Each structure stands twice: as C-alpha cells, then as structure tokens.
Coordinates of C-alpha atoms in Angstrom, one line a residue:
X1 CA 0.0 0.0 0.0
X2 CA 1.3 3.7 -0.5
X3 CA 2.3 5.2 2.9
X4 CA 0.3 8.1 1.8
X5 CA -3.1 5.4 1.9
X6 CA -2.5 4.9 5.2
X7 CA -2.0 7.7 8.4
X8 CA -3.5 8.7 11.3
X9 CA -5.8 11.8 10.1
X10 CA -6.5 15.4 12.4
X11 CA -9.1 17.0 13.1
X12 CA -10.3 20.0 10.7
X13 CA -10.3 21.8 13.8
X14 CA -10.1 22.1 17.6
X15 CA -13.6 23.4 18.3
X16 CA -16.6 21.2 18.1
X17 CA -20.0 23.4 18.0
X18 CA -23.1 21.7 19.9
X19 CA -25.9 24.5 19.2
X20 CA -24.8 27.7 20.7
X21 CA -22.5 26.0 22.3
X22 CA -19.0 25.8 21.3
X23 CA -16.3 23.3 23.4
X24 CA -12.6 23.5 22.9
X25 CA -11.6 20.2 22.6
X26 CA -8.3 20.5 24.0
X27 CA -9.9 21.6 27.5
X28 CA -12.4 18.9 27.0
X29 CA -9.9 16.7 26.5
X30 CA -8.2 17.9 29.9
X31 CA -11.2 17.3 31.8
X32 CA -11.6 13.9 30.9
X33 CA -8.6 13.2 31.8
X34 CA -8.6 14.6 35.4
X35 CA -12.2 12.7 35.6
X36 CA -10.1 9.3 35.5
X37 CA -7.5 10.5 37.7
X38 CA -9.6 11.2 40.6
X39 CA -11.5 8.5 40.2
X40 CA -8.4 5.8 39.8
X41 CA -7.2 7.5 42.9
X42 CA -9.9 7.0 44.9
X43 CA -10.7 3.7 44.1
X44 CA -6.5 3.5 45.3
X45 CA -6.8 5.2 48.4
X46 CA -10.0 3.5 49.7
X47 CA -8.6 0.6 49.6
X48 CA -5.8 1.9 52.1
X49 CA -8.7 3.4 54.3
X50 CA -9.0 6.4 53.1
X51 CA -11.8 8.7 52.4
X52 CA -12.5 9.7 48.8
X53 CA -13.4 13.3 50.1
X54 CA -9.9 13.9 50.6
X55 CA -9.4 13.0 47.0
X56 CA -11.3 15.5 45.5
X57 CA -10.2 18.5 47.9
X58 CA -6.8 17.4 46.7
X59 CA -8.1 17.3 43.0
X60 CA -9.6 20.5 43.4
X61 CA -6.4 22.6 44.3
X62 CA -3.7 20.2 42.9
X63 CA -5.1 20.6 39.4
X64 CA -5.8 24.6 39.9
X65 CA -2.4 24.8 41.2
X66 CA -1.6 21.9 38.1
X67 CA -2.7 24.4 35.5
X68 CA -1.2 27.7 36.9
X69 CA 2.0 25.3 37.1
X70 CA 1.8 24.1 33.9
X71 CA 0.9 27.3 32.2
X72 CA 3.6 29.4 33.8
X73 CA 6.3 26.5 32.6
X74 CA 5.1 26.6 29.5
X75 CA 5.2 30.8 29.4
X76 CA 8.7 31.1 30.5
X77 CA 10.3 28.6 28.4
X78 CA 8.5 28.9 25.0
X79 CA 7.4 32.6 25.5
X80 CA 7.6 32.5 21.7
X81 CA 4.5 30.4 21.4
X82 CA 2.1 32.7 23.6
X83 CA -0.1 34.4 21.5
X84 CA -0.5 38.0 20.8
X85 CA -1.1 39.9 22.8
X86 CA 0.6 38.4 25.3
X87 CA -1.5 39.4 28.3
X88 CA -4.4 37.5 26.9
X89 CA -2.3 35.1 25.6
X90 CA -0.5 33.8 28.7
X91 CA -4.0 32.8 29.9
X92 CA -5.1 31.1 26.7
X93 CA -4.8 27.0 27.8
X94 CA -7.6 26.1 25.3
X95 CA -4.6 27.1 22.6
X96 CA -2.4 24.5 23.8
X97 CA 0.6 24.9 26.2
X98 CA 1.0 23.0 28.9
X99 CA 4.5 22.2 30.3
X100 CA 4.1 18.8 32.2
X101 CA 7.2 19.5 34.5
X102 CA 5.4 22.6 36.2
X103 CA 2.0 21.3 36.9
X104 CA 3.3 18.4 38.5
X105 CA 6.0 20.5 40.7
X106 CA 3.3 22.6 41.7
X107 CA 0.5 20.5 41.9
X108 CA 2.3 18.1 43.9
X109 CA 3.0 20.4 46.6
X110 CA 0.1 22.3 46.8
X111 CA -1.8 18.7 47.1
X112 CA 0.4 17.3 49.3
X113 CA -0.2 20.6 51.7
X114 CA -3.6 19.7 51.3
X115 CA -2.9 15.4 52.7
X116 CA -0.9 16.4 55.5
X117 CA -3.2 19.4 56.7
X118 CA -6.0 16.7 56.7
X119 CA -3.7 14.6 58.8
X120 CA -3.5 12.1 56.1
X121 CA -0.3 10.0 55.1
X122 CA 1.7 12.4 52.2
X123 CA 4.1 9.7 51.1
X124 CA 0.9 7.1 50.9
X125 CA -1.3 9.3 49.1
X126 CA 1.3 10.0 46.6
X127 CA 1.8 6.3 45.6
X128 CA -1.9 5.7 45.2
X129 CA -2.0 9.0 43.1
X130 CA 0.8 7.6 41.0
X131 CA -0.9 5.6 38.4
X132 CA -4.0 7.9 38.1
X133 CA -1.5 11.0 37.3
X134 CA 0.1 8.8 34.9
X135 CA -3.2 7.9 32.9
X136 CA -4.5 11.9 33.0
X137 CA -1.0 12.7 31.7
X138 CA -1.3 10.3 28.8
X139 CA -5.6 11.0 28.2
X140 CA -4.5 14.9 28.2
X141 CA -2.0 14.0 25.1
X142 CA -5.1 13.8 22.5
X143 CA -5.5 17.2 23.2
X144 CA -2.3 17.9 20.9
X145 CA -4.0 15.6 18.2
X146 CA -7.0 17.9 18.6
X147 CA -4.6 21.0 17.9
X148 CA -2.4 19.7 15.6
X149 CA 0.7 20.2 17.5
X150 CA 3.7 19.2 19.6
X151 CA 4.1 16.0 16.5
X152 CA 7.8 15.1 15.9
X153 CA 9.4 14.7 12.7
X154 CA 8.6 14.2 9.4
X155 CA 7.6 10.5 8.0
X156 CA 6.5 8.0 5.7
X157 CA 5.4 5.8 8.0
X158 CA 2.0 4.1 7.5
X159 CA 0.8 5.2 11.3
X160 CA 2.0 8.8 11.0
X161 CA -0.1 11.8 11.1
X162 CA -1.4 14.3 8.6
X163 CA -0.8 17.2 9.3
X164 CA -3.2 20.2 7.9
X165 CA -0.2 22.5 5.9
X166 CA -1.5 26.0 8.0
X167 CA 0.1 23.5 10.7
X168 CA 3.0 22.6 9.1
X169 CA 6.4 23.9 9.8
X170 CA 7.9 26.5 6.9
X171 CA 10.6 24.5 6.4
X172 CA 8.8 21.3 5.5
X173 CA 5.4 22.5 3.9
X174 CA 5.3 19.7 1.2
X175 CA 5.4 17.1 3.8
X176 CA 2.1 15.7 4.9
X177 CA 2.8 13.2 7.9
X178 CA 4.6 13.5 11.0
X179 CA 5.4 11.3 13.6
X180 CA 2.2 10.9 16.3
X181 CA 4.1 12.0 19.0
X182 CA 1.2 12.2 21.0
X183 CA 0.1 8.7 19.9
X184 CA 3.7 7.2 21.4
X185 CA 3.2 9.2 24.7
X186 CA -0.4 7.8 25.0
X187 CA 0.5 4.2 24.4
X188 CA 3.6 4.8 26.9
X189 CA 1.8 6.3 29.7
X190 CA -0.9 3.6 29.6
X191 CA 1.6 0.7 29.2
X192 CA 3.0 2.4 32.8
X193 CA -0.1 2.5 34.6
X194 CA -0.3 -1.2 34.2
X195 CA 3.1 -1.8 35.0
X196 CA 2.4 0.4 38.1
X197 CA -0.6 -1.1 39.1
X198 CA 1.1 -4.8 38.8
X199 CA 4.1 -3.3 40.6
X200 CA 2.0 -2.3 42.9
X201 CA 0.3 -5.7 43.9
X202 CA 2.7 -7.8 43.3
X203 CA 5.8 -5.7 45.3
X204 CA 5.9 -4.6 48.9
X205 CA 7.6 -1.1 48.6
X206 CA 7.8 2.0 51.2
X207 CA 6.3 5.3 50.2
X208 CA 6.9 7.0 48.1
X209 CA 8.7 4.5 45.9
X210 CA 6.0 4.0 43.7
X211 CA 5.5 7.5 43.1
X212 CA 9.3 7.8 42.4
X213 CA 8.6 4.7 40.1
X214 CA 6.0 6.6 38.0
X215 CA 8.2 9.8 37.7
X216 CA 11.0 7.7 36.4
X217 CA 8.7 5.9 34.1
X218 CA 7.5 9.3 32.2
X219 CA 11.0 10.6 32.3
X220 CA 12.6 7.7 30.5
X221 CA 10.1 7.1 27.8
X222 CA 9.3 11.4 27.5
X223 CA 13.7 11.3 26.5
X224 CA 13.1 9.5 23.9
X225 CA 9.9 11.2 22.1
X226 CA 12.0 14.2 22.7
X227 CA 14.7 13.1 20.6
X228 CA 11.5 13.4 17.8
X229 CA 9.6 16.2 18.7
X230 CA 10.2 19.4 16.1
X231 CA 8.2 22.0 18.0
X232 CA 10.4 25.3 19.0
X233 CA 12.3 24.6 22.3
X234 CA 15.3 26.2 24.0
X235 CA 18.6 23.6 24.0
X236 CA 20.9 22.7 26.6
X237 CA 24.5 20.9 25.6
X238 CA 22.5 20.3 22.2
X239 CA 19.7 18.6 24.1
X240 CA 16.0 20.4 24.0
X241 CA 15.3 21.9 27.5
X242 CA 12.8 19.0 28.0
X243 CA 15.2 16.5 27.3

C-alpha cells in the first residue's frame, strides 16, 4: 500500500460546536482526563482506608495549582509560542501549552499541603495518586492531536499523522505526515499504569517508591519522544530543555 493510503488523520479543527455552544476540545480533552485520575485514585486510596473526600479536595487545588504550574512553565520557556497579545495570551490554555514538568511541581505540593493538613499520610497518598496522574497525563496528550501540534518529525510511516499544511512547519510544507508524538506518549503512559498497578500488587515497597517509580517511568520514555519532537524549544548541551 502507498504510505500516503495509510495515516493517522487530524481534526479540521479544535472546536466542536453543539448549538450555541461551542467546546474547545483540548480543554475537554483535559477534563476527561482529570475525571479518570480522581476516580483511579480513589478507588487507590480506599482501599488503604482512606476517604474519597480527601481525594477530591486534593483534585480540586492540585489541578488549579496543576494548571497555573503548567501554564507558567510553558510561558517562561517557549514565550515565543504565547499568542499575541501576550497578556491574553498567557491565559489562553484552550490554545495549547502545557509544560508537564510545572504542573506536577506545583500540583504536587500544593496537594500534598492539602494530605498532610488533613492529617493524612503524604508519602501514601502519593503512591496511590501515582498511576492515576500517569493515565491523566497520557488522556491529556489527544489534546495535541486535537490542535495539531507538539508531532515530531517528518515520515512516511504508514501510522504517522497528517498534518493540515496552516500546521505545518515553513521548512517542510510539502510534507504531509509527521510522527504521532502524541500517539507514542499515549500508548507509553498507559503501558505504565499497568506496570504500576502490577508493581504495585505484586511488590511490597515503602512510600513513596512507587510514586518515584511513575516519575522515572515518564521521564525515560518522554527522552526519547523528545529526541523526535520538532516543536520550538530552548537547548541545553545540544539537548531540548525538556530532554
């Protein structure tokens, strides 16, 4: 079959219009995502006698504090990206821009303030978050399908993605499909919940360890799609800042 038969296709656009209403899909995306996370963590931490109430007190500040984290990470190291103006634009999620490595700084702390003011067990509540944070992280990746962005480099591949050519970078314009960056992350993240979830059943390990386990897990496998990605990014030692 020609390789140009056979890719992943985008959306025409980002938007989906229901009446008067119209949803950006990246956001939607988002929110289905933290939807599974609270509720793989709570299913978790009952099971260690916990309440669920806790979970979603945590879920409400760790994902505002997520978002201003991630939003602000992804302002001061692609500044370049934020639209114009760029007072609006810092604000503008539903545009895409979310660095991971923010939110999870800051979401982690502000929800672990939130466990140990309850008078909860931090270190325990972070292992049962573990897998959950995993799976949102890897849901929230169709949201760069949605937006046609953050793909990696250009191929022939029968699974890569077509890319609309508004989308396309200058420098490649004739080039239709890209490598599903987002695709690889997704299939990755998922792959380590159930590693995580098995690790966690079948191994008797002292909290954190399984929360340290999960940030290993992203870190190795996001190297790697890094080493693909094309999107603008500041370098370190030849390396994008990510890497």
């Amino acid at each position: 079959m020609n390789a140009l038969l056979a890719y992943i296709p985008s959306p025409s656009s980002g938007i989906l219009h229901v009446g008067p209403l119209k949803l950006h899909m990246y956001g939607l995306t988002l929110l289905v995502a933290i939807i599974l996370c609270v509720w793989l963590t709570s299913a978790r931490w009952k099971r260690l006698g916990g309440d669920s109430d806790l979970v979603l007190r945590v879920a409400v500040w760790g994902v505002a504090a997520g978002v201003i984290g991630a939003r602000a990470y992804h302002d001061i190291t692609s500044w370049d990206e934020v639209p114009t103006p760029k007072i609006k634009g810092i604000f503008e999620i539903w545009q895409g821009g979310l660095g991971i490595w923010g939110g999870v700084l800051l979401g982690t702390i502000v929800g672990a303030a939130v466990v140990r003011r309850a008078g909860a067990n931090v270190p325990a509540f972070l292992d049962a978050a573990a897998p959950g944070l995993l799976l949102a992280q890897g849901i929230g990746r169709i949201g760069n399908w949605w937006n046609q962005e953050l793909y990696g480099k250009a191929t022939s591949l029968p699974w890569g993605l077509r890319i609309d050519q508004a989308h396309r970078p200058v420098a490649s314009l004739t080039q239709a499909t890209y490598h599903p960056t987002f695709l690889y992350e997704l299939i990755w993240d998922l792959l380590g919940v159930a590693f995580l979830l098995w690790f966690a059943k079948r191994r008797d390990v002292r909290a954190p360890a399984l929360f340290a386990l999960y940030v290993t897990w992203y870190c190795f496998g996001r190297f790697f799609e890094e080493l693909l990605r094309i999107d603008p990014a500041h370098h370190i030692l030849g390396l994008r800042l990510n890497a």
